[in-house]
Coordinates of C-alpha atoms in Angstrom, one line a residue:
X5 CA 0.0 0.0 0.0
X6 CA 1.9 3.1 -1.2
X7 CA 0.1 5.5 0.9
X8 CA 1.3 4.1 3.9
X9 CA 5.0 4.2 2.9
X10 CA 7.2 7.4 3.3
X11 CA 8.0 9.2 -0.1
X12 CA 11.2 9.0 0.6
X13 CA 10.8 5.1 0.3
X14 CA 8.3 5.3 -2.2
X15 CA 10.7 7.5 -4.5
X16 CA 13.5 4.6 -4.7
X17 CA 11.2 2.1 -5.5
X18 CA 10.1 0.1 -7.9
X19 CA 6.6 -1.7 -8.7
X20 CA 6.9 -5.2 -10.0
X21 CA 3.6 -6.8 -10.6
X22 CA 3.4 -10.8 -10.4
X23 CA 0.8 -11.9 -12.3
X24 CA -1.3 -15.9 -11.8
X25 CA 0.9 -18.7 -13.4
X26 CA -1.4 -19.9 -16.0
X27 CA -3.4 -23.2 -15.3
X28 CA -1.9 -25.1 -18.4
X29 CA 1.9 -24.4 -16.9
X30 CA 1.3 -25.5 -13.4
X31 CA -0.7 -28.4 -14.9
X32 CA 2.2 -29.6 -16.5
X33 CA 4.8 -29.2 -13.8
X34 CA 2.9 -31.2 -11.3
X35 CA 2.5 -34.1 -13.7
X36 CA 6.5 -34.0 -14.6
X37 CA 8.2 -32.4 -12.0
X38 CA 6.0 -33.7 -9.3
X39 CA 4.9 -36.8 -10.8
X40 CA 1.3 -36.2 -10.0
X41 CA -1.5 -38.4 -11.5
X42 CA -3.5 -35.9 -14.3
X43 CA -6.7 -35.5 -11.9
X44 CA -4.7 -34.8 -9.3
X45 CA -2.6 -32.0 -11.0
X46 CA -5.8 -30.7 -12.8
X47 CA -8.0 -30.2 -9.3
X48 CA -4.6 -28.3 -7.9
X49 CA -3.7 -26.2 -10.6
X50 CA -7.7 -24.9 -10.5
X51 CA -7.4 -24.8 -7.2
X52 CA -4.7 -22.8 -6.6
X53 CA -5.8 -20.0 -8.7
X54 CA -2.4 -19.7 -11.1
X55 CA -0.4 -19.7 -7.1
X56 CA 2.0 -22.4 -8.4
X57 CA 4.1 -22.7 -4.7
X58 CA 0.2 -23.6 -3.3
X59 CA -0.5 -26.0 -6.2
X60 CA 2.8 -27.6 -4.9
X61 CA 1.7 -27.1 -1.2
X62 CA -1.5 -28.8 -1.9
X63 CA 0.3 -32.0 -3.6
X64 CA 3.2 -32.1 -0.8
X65 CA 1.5 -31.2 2.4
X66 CA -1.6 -33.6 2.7
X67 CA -2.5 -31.6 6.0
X68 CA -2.5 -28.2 4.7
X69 CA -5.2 -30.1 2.2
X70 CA -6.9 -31.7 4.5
X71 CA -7.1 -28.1 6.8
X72 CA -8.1 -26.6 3.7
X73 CA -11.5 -29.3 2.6
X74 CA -11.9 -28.8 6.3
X75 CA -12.5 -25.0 5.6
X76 CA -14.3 -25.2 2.2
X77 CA -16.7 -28.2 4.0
X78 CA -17.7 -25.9 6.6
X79 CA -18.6 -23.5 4.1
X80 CA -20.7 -26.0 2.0
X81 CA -22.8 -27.3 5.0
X82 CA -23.9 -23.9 6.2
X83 CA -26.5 -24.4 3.8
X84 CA -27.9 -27.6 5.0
X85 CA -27.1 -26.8 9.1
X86 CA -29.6 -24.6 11.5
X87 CA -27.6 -21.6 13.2
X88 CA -26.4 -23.4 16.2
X89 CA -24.4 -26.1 14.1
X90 CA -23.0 -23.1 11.4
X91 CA -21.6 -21.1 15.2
X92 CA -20.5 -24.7 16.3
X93 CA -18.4 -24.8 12.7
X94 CA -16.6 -21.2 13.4
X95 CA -15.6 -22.6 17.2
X96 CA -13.9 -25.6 15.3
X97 CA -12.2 -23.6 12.1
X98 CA -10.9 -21.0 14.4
X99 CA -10.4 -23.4 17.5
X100 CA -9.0 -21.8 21.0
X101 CA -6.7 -18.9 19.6
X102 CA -7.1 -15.9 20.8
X103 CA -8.1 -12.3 19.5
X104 CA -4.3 -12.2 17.7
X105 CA -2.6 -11.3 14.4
X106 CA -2.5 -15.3 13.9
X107 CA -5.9 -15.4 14.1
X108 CA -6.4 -12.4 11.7
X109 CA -4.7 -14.1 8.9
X110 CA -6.4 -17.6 9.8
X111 CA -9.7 -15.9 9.5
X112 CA -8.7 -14.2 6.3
X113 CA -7.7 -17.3 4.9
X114 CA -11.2 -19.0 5.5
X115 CA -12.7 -16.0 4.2
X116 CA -10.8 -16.4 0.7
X117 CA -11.6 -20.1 0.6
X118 CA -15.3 -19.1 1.2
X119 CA -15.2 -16.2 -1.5
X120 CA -13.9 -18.5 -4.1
X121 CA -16.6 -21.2 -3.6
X122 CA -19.1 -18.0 -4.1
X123 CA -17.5 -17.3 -7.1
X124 CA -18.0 -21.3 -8.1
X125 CA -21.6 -20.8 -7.0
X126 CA -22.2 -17.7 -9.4
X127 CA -19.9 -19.8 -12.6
X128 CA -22.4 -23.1 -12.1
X129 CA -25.2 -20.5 -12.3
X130 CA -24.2 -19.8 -15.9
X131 CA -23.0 -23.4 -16.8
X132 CA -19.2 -22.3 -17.1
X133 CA -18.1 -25.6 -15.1
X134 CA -15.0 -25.9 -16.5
X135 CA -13.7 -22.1 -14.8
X136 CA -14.7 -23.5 -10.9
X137 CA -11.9 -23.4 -8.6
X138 CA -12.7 -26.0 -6.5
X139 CA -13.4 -29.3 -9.2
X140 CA -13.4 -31.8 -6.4
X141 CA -16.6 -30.0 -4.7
X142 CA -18.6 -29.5 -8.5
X143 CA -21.0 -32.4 -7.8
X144 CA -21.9 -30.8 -3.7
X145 CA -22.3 -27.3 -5.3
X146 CA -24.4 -29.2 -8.1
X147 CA -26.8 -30.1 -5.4
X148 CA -26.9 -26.6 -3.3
X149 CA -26.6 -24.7 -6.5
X150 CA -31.1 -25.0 -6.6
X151 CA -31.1 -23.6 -2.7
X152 CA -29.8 -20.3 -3.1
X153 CA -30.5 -17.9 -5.6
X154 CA -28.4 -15.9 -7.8
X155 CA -29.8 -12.7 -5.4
X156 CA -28.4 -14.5 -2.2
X157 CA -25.3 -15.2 -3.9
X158 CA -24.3 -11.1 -5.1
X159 CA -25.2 -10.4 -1.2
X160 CA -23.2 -13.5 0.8
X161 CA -20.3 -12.3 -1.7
X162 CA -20.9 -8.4 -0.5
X163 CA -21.0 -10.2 3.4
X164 CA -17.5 -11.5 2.4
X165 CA -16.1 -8.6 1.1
X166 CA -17.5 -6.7 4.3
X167 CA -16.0 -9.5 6.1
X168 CA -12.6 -8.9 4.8
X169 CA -12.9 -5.2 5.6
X170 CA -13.9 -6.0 9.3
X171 CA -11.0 -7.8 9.7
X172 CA -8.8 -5.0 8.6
X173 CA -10.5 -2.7 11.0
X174 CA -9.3 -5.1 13.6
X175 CA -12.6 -6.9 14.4
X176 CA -12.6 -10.2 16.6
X177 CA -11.7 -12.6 13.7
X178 CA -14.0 -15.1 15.4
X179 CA -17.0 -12.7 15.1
X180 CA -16.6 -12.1 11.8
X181 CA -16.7 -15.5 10.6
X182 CA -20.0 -16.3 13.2
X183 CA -21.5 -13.1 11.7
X184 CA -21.0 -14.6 8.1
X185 CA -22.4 -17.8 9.1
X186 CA -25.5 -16.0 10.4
X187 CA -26.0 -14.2 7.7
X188 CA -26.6 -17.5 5.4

């Protein structure tokens, strides 16, 4: 954020923009540098939104996976799960940590996850399955897709975004994420 640097900084520096590694490239490295089966590599170069180091992450580190499905599950049942169960999912993503700058970013995180399954939500909506980030959840979305609307969709991706600002106006990252899942 250049406004919050000092000129003097600003002055000497330089902007270098980094761009999303195409699909096709990081498709390819996982199947011969990794040696990762075709579906495999396909369902992580989606879902790692041209980030190739996460593609990788997601291949090598079956627990930052597994954390990960945990997140986007959560997500996915909120729509099948009264308010009580969706409050009960928020105490078990964010488990015992505090109000703290970990918890910040680990809220953040969840938040992105959940943004991107909205943006699969709105794609299935008008049939472009073959942009979805998250491929291994098409069939679950397939079956929520006729519960909410295209209407509830916009607003639970506005909540997100509101979400995201909460967080930077240092709001208990706990409370956002319950205030997002009462909001469903």
């Amino acid at each position: 954020d250049l406004e919050t640097l000092p000129p003097t900084i600003v002055s000497r520096a330089q902007i270098l923009n980094f761009y999303p590694v195409k699909t096709d490239i990081i498709y390819d490295y996982l199947i011969e540098e990794c040696k990762a089966s075709r579906s495999i590599a396909k369902n992580f170069s989606r879902l790692s939104l041209g980030r190739s180091a996460l593609a990788i992450k997601f291949f090598e580190n079956k627990d930052f996976l597994g954390e990960y499905k945990i997140k986007a599950d959560a997500f996915l049942n909120f729509f099948s799960q009264d308010i009580i169960e969706r409050l009960s999912s928020i105490n078990d993503i964010m488990g015992k940590g505090g109000v703290s700058q970990e918890s910040a970013v680990h809220a953040k995180r969840v938040i992105e996850i959940w943004q991107g399954l909205v943006r699969d939500f709105i794609l299935l909506e008008f049939g472009h399955n073959d942009l979805i980030q998250h491929q291994s959840a098409e069939d679950e979305m397939k079956k929520l897709k006729n519960k909410i609307s295209l209407r509830n969709l916009l607003n639970l991706n506005r909540i997100l975004g509101q979400a995201e600002e909460n967080l930077k106006a240092n709001v208990n990252p706990k409370l956002v994420l319950e205030s997002i899942a009462v909001s469903i």
